[in-house]
Every structure is written in structure tokens, then in C-alpha cells.
GROMACS .gro file of N, CA and C in nm:
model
  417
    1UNK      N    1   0.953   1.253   0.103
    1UNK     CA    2   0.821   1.272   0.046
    1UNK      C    3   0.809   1.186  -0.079
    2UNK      N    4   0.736   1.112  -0.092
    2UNK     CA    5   0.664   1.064  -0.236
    2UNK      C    6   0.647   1.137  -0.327
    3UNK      N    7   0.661   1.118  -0.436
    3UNK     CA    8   0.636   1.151  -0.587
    3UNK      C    9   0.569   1.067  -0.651
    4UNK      N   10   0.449   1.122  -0.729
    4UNK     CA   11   0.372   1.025  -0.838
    4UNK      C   12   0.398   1.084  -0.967
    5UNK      N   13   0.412   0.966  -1.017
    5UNK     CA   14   0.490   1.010  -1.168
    5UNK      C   15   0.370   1.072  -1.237
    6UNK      N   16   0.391   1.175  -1.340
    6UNK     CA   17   0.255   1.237  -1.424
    6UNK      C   18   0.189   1.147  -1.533
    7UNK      N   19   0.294   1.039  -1.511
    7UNK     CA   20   0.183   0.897  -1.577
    7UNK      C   21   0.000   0.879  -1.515
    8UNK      N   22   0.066   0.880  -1.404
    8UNK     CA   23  -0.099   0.863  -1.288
    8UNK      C   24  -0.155   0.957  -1.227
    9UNK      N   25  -0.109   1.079  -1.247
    9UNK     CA   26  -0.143   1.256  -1.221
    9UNK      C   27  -0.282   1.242  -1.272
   10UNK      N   28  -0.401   1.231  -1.136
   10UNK     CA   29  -0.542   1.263  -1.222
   10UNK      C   30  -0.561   1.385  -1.270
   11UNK      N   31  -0.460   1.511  -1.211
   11UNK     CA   32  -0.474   1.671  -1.268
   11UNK      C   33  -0.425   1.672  -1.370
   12UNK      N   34  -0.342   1.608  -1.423
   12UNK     CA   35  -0.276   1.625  -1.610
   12UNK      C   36  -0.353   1.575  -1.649
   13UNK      N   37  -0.355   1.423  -1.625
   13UNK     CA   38  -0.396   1.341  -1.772
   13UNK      C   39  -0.569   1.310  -1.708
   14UNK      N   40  -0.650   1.298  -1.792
   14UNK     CA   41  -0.766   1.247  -1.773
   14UNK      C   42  -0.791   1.114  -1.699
   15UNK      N   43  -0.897   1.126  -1.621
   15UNK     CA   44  -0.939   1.023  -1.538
   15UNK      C   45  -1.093   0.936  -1.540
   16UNK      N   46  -1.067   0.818  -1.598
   16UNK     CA   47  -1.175   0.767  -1.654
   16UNK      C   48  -1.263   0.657  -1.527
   17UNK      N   49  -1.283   0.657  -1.423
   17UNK     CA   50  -1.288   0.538  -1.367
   17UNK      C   51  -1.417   0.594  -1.307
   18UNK      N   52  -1.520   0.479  -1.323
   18UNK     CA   53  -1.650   0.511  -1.263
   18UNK      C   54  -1.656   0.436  -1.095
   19UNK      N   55  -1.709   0.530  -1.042
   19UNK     CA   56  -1.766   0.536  -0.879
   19UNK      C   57  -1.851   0.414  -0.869
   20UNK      N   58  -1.803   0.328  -0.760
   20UNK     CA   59  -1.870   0.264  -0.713
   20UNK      C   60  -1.897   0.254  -0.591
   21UNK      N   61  -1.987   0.104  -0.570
   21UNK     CA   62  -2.032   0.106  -0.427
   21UNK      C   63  -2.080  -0.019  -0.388
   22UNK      N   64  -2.036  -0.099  -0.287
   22UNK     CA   65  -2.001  -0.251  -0.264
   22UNK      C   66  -2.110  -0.299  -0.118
   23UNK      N   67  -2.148  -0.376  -0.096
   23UNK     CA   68  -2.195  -0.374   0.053
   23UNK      C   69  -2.175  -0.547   0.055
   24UNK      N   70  -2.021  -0.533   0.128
   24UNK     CA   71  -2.013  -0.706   0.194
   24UNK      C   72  -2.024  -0.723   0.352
   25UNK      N   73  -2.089  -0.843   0.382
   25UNK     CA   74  -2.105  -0.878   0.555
   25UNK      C   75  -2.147  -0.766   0.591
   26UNK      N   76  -2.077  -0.679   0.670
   26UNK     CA   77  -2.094  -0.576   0.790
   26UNK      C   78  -2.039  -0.441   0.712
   27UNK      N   79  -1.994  -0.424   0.582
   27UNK     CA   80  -1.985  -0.320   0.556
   27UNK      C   81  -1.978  -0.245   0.449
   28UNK      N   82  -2.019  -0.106   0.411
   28UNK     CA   83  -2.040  -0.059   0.287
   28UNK      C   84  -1.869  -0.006   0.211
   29UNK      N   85  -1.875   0.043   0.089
   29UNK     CA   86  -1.728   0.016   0.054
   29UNK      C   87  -1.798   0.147  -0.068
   30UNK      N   88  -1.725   0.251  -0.087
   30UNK     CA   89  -1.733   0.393  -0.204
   30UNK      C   90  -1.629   0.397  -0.254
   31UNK      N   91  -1.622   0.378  -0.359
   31UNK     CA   92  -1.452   0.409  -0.421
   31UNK      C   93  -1.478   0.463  -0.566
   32UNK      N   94  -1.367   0.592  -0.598
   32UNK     CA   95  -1.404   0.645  -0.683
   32UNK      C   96  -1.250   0.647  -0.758
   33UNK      N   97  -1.207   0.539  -0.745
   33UNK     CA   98  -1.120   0.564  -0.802
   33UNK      C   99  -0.985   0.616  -0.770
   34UNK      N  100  -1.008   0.728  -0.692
   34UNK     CA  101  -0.911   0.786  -0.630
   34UNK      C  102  -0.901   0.753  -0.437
   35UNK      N  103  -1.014   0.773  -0.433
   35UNK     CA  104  -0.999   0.766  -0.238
   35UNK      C  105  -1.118   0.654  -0.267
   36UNK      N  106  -1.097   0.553  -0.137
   36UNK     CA  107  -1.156   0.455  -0.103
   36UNK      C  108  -1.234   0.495   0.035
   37UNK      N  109  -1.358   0.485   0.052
   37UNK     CA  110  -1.404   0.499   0.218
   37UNK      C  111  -1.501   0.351   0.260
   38UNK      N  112  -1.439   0.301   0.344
   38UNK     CA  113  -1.527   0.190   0.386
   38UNK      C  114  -1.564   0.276   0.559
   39UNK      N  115  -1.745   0.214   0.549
   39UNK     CA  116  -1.802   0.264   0.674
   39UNK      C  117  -1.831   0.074   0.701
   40UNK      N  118  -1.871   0.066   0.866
   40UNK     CA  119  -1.886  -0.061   0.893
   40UNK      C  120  -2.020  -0.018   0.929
   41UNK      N  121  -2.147  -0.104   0.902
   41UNK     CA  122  -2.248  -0.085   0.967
   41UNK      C  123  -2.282  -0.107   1.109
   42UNK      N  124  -2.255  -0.217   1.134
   42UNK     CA  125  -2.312  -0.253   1.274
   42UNK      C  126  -2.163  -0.249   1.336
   43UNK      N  127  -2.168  -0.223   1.539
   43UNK     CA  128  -2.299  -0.196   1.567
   43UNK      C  129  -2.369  -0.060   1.543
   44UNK      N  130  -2.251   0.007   1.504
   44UNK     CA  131  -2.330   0.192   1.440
   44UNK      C  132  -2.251   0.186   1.325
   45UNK      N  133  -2.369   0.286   1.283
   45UNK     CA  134  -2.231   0.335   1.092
   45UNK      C  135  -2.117   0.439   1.135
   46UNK      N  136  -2.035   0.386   1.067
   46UNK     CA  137  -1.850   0.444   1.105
   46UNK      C  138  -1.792   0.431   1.005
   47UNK      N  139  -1.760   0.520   0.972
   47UNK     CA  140  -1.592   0.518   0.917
   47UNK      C  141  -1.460   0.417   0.967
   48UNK      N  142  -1.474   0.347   0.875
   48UNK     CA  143  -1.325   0.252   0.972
   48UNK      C  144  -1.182   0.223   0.883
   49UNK      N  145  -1.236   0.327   0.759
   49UNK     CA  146  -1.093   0.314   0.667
   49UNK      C  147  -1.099   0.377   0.508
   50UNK      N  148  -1.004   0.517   0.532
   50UNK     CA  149  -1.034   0.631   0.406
   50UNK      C  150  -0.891   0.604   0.332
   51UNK      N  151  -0.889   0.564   0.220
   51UNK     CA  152  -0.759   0.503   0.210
   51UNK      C  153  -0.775   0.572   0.077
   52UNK      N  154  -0.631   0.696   0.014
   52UNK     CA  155  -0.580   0.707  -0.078
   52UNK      C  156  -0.537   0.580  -0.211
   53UNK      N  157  -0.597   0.606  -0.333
   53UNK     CA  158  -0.585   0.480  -0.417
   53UNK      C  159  -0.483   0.485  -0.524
   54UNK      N  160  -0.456   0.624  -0.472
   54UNK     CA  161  -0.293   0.627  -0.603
   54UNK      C  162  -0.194   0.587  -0.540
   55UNK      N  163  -0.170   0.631  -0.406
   55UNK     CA  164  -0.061   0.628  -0.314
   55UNK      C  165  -0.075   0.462  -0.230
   56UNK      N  166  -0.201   0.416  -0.164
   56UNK     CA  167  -0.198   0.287  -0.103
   56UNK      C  168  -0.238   0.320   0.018
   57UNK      N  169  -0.199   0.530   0.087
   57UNK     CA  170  -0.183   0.528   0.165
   57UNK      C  171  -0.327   0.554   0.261
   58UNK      N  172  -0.386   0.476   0.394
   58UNK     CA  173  -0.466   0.527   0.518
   58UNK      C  174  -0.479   0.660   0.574
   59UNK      N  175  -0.563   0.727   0.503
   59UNK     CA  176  -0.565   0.848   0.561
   59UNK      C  177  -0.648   0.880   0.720
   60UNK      N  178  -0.695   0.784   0.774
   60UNK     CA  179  -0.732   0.722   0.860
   60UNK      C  180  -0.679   0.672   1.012
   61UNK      N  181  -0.690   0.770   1.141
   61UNK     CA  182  -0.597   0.713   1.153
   61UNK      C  183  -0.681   0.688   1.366
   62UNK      N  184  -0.819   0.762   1.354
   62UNK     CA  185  -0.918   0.744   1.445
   62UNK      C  186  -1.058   0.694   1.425
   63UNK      N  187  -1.157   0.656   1.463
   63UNK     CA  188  -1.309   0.652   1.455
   63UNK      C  189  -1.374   0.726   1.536
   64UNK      N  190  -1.482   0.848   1.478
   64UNK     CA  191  -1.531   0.934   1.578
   64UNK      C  192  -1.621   0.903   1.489
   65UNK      N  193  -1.752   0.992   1.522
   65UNK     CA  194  -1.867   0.973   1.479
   65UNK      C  195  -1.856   1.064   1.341
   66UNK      N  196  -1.995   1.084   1.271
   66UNK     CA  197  -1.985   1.037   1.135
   66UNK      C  198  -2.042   1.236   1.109
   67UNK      N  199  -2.090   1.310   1.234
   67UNK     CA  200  -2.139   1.405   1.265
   67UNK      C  201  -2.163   1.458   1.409
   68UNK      N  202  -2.202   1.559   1.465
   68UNK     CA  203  -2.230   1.600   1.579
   68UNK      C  204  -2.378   1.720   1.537
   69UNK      N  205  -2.491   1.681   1.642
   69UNK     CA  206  -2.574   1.759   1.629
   69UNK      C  207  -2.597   1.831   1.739
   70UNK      N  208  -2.651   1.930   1.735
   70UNK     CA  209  -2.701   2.037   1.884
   70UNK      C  210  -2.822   2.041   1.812
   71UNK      N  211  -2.915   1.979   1.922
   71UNK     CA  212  -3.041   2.058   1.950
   71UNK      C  213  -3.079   2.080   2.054
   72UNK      N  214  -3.118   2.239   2.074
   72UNK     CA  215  -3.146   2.284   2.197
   72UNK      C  216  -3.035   2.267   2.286
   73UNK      N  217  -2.950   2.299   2.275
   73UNK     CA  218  -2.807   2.304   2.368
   73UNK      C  219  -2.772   2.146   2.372
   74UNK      N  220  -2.837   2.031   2.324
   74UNK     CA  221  -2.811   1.878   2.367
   74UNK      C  222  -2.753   1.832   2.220
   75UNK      N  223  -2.626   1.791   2.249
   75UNK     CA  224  -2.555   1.675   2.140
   75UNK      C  225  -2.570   1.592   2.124
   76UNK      N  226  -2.572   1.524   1.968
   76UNK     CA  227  -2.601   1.425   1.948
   76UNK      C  228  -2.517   1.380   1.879
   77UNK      N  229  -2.432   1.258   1.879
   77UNK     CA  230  -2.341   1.200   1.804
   77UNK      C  231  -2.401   1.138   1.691
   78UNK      N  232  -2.378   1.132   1.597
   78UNK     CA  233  -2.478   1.065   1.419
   78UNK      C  234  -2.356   0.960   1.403
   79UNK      N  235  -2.399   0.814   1.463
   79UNK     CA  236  -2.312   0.694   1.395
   79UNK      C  237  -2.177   0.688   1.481
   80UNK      N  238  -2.058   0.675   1.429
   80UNK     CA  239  -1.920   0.631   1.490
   80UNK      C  240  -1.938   0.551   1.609
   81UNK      N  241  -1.764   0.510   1.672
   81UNK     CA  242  -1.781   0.401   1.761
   81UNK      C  243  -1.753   0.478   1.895
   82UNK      N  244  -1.709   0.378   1.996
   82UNK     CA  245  -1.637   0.438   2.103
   82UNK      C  246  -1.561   0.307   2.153
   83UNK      N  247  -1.406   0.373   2.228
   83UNK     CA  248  -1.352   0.253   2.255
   83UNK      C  249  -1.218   0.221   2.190
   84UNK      N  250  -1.177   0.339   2.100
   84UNK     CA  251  -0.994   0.293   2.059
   84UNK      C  252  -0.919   0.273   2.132
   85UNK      N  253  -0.853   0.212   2.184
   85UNK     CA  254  -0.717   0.229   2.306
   85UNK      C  255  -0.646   0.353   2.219
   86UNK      N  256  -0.568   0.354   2.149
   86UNK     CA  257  -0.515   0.484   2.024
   86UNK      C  258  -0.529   0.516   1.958
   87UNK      N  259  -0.568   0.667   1.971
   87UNK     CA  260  -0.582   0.785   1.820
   87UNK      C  261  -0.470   0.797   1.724
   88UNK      N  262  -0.338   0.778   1.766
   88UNK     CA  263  -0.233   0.779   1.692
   88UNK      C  264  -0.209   0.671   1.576
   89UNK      N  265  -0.326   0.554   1.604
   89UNK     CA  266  -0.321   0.453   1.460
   89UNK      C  267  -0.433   0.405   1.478
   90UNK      N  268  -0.467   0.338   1.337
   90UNK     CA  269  -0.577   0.253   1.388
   90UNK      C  270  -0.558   0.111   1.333
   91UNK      N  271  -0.594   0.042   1.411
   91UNK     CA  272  -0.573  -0.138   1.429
   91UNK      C  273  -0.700  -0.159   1.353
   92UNK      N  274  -0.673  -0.255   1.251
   92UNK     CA  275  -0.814  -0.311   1.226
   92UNK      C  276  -0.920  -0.406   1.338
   93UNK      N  277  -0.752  -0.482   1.347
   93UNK     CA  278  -0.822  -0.534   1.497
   93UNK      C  279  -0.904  -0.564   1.598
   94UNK      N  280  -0.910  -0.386   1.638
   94UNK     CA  281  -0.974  -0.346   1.759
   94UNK      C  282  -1.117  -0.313   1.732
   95UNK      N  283  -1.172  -0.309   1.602
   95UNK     CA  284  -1.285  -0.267   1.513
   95UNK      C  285  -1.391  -0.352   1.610
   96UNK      N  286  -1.353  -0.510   1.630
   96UNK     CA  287  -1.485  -0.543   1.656
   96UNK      C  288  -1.494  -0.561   1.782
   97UNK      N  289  -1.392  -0.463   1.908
   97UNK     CA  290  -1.391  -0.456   2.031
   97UNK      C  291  -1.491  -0.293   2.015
   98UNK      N  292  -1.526  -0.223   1.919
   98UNK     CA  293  -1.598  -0.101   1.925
   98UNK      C  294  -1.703  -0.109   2.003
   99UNK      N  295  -1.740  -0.024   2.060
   99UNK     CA  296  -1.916  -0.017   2.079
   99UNK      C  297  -1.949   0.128   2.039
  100UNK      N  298  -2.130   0.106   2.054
  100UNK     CA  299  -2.153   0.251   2.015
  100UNK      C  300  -2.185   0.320   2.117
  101UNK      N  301  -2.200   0.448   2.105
  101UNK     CA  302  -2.225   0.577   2.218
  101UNK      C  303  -2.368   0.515   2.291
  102UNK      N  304  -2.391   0.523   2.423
  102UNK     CA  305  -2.531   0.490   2.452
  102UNK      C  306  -2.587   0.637   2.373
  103UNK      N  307  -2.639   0.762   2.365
  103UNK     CA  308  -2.702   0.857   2.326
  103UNK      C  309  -2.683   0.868   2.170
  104UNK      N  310  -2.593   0.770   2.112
  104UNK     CA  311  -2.572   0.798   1.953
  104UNK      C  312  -2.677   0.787   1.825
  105UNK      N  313  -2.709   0.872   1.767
  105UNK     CA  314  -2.808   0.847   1.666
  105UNK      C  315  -2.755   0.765   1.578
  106UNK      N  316  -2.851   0.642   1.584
  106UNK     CA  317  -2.797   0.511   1.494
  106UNK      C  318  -2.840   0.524   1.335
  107UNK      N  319  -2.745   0.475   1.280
  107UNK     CA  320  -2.786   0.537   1.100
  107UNK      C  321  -2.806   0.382   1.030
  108UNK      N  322  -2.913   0.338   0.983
  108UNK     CA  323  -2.933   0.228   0.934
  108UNK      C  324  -2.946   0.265   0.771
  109UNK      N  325  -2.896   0.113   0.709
  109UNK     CA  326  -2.916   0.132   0.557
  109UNK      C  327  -3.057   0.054   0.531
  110UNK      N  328  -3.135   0.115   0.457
  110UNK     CA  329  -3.205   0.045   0.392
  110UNK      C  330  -3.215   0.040   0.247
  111UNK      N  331  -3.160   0.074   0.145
  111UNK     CA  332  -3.138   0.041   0.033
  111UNK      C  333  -3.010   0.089  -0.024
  112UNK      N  334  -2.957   0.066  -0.109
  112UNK     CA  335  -2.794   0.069  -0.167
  112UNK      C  336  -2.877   0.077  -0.313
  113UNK      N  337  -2.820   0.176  -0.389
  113UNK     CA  338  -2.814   0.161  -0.531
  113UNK      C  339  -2.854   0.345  -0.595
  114UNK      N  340  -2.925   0.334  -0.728
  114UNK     CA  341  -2.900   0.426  -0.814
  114UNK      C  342  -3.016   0.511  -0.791
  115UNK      N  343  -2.989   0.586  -0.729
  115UNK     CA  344  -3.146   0.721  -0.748
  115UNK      C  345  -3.147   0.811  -0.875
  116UNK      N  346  -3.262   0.792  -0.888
  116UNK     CA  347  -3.296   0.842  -1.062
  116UNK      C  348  -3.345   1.009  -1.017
  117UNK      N  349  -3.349   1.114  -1.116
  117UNK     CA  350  -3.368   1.235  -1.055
  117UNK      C  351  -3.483   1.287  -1.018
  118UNK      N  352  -3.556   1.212  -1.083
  118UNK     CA  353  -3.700   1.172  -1.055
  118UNK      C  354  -3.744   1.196  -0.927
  119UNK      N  355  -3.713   1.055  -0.893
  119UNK     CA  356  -3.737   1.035  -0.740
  119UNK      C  357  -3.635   1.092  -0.632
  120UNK      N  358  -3.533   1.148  -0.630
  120UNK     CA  359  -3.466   1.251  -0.574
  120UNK      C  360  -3.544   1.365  -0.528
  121UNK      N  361  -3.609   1.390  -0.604
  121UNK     CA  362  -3.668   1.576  -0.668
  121UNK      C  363  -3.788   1.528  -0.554
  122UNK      N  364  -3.879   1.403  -0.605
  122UNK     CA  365  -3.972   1.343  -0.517
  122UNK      C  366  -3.990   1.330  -0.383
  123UNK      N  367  -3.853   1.280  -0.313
  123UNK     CA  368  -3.864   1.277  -0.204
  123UNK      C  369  -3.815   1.427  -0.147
  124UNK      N  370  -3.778   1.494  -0.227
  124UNK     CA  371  -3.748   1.617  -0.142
  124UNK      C  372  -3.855   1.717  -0.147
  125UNK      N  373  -3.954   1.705  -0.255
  125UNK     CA  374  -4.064   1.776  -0.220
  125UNK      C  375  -4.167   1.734  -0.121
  126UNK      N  376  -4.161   1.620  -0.119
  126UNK     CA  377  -4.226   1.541   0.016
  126UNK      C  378  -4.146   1.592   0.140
  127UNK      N  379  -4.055   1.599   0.137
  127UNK     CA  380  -3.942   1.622   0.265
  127UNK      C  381  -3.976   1.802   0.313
  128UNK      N  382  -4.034   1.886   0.196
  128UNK     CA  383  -4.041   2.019   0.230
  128UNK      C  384  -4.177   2.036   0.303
  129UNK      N  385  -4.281   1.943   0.309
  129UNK     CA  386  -4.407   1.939   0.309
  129UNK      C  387  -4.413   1.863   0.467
  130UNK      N  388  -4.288   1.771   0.511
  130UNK     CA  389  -4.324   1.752   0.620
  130UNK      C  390  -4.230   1.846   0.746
  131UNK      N  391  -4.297   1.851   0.865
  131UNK     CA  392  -4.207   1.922   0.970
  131UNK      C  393  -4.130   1.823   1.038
  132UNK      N  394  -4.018   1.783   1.026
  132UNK     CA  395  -3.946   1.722   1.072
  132UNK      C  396  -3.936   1.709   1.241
  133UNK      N  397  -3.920   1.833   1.257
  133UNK     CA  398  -3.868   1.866   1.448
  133UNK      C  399  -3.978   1.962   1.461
  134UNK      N  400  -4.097   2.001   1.504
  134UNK     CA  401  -4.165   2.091   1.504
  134UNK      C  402  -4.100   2.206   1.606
  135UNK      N  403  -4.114   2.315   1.602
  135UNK     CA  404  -4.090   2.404   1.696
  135UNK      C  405  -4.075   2.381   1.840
  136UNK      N  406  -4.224   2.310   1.878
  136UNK     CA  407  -4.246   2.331   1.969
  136UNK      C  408  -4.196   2.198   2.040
  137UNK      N  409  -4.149   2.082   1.967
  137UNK     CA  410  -4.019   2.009   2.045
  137UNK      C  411  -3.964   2.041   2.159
  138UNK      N  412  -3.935   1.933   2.270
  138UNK     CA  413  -3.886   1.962   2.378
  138UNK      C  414  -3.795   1.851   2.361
  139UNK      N  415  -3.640   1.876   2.380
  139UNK     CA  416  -3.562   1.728   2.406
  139UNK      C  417  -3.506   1.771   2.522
   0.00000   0.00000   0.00000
């Protein structure tokens, strides 16, 4: 087993490092310092690498989708790929042999950056005001 010395212990000593968030070519990049998550956008949004930043180590070691929905007894996959040859590792490799689910709900970015609380608060009172799935939906 590994040991991290209490030099780099974020639970002892204080941890100063601000959160970021990167978007190169094909994919978005969150790192806070401690855990790293890169999702690839196209051809669906995925997870393709959660990597511990004290240790070095891939906590990562499949691509499934990003969620699962039921409506009305019918699933819906939200994002991930399909297509690993093995769950037991993952090849960077094989990333751009992925495809996506034909039935998968595709998650597109359209803006990257800083939401003020403002407009947070904004769009969610707008968001209470509309009916998203109405009742009477049939899928």
C-alpha cells in the first residue's frame, strides 16, 4: 500500500489550489487540485479519465454512460460510449474506436465558464415556470 507523507495530507495541512476548467480539441478537463476528470465530447460526452492528483493514480478503469434515466418504464442512457474490448483497463487507445449508444441522450456543450448567482437563481426560476415533460407525455 502507498503512503503520502503529511507534507501533502490535504486533511492536515491546508489546501490552497483553485478549480479549474480547460476545453482542448475534443475535450473538457476539471481539476481541482486533487482529482482530475477529463470527459471527451464527441462523439457523446464521457468520462474517459478520473485520475487521483496526489497519488498519479487512474481511478478509471471503464466508460459507461454519464447517467441512466427511466421514463415510463424506457431507459435512457445520458452521454458515455459503447465498444471497450475490456472493463478490466482502459486503453487510451481504444477511445477513438468508441461509438455512441443509438438511443443515447447526447449532451452537448454550449458554453464553458463562470456563472454569476444572478443568473443561476435566473435560469432556475425560469426552469420552475416551464413544464419540462408534461404529464401527459407518451414515450
Amino acid at each position: 500500500m502507498q503512503y503520502i507523507s503529511q507534507q501533502n495530507d490535504w486533511l492536515v495541512h491546508p489546501f490552497d489550489q483553485p478549480a479549474s476548467i480547460e476545453e482542448t480539441d475534443n475535450r473538457l478537463i476539471l481539476n481541482n487540485g486533487l482529482i482530475q476528470r477529463t470527459f471527451i465530447i464527441s462523439p457523446n460526452f464521457a468520462t474517459v479519465d478520473y485520475t487521483n492528483q496526489i497519488t498519479g493514480s487512474s481511478l478509471l478503469r471503464g466508460i459507461k454512460p454519464e447517467a441512466v434515466l427511466t421514463m415510463n418504464g424506457h431507459q435512457f442512457e445520458v452521454g458515455g460510449l459503447k465498444g471497450q474490448p475490456d472493463y478490466a483497463y482502459l486503453d487510451s487507445d481504444w477511445i477513438t474506436d468508441l461509438t455512441s449508444a443509438e438511443n443515447a441522450v447526447s449532451i452537448s456543450i454550449r458554453q464553458i465558464g463562470i456563472t454569476s448567482t444572478a443568473q443561476t437563481n435566473a435560469v432556475w426560476a425560469i426552469a420552475k415556470r416551464i413544464s419540462v415533460c408534461p404529464a401527459s407525455s407518451k414515450f
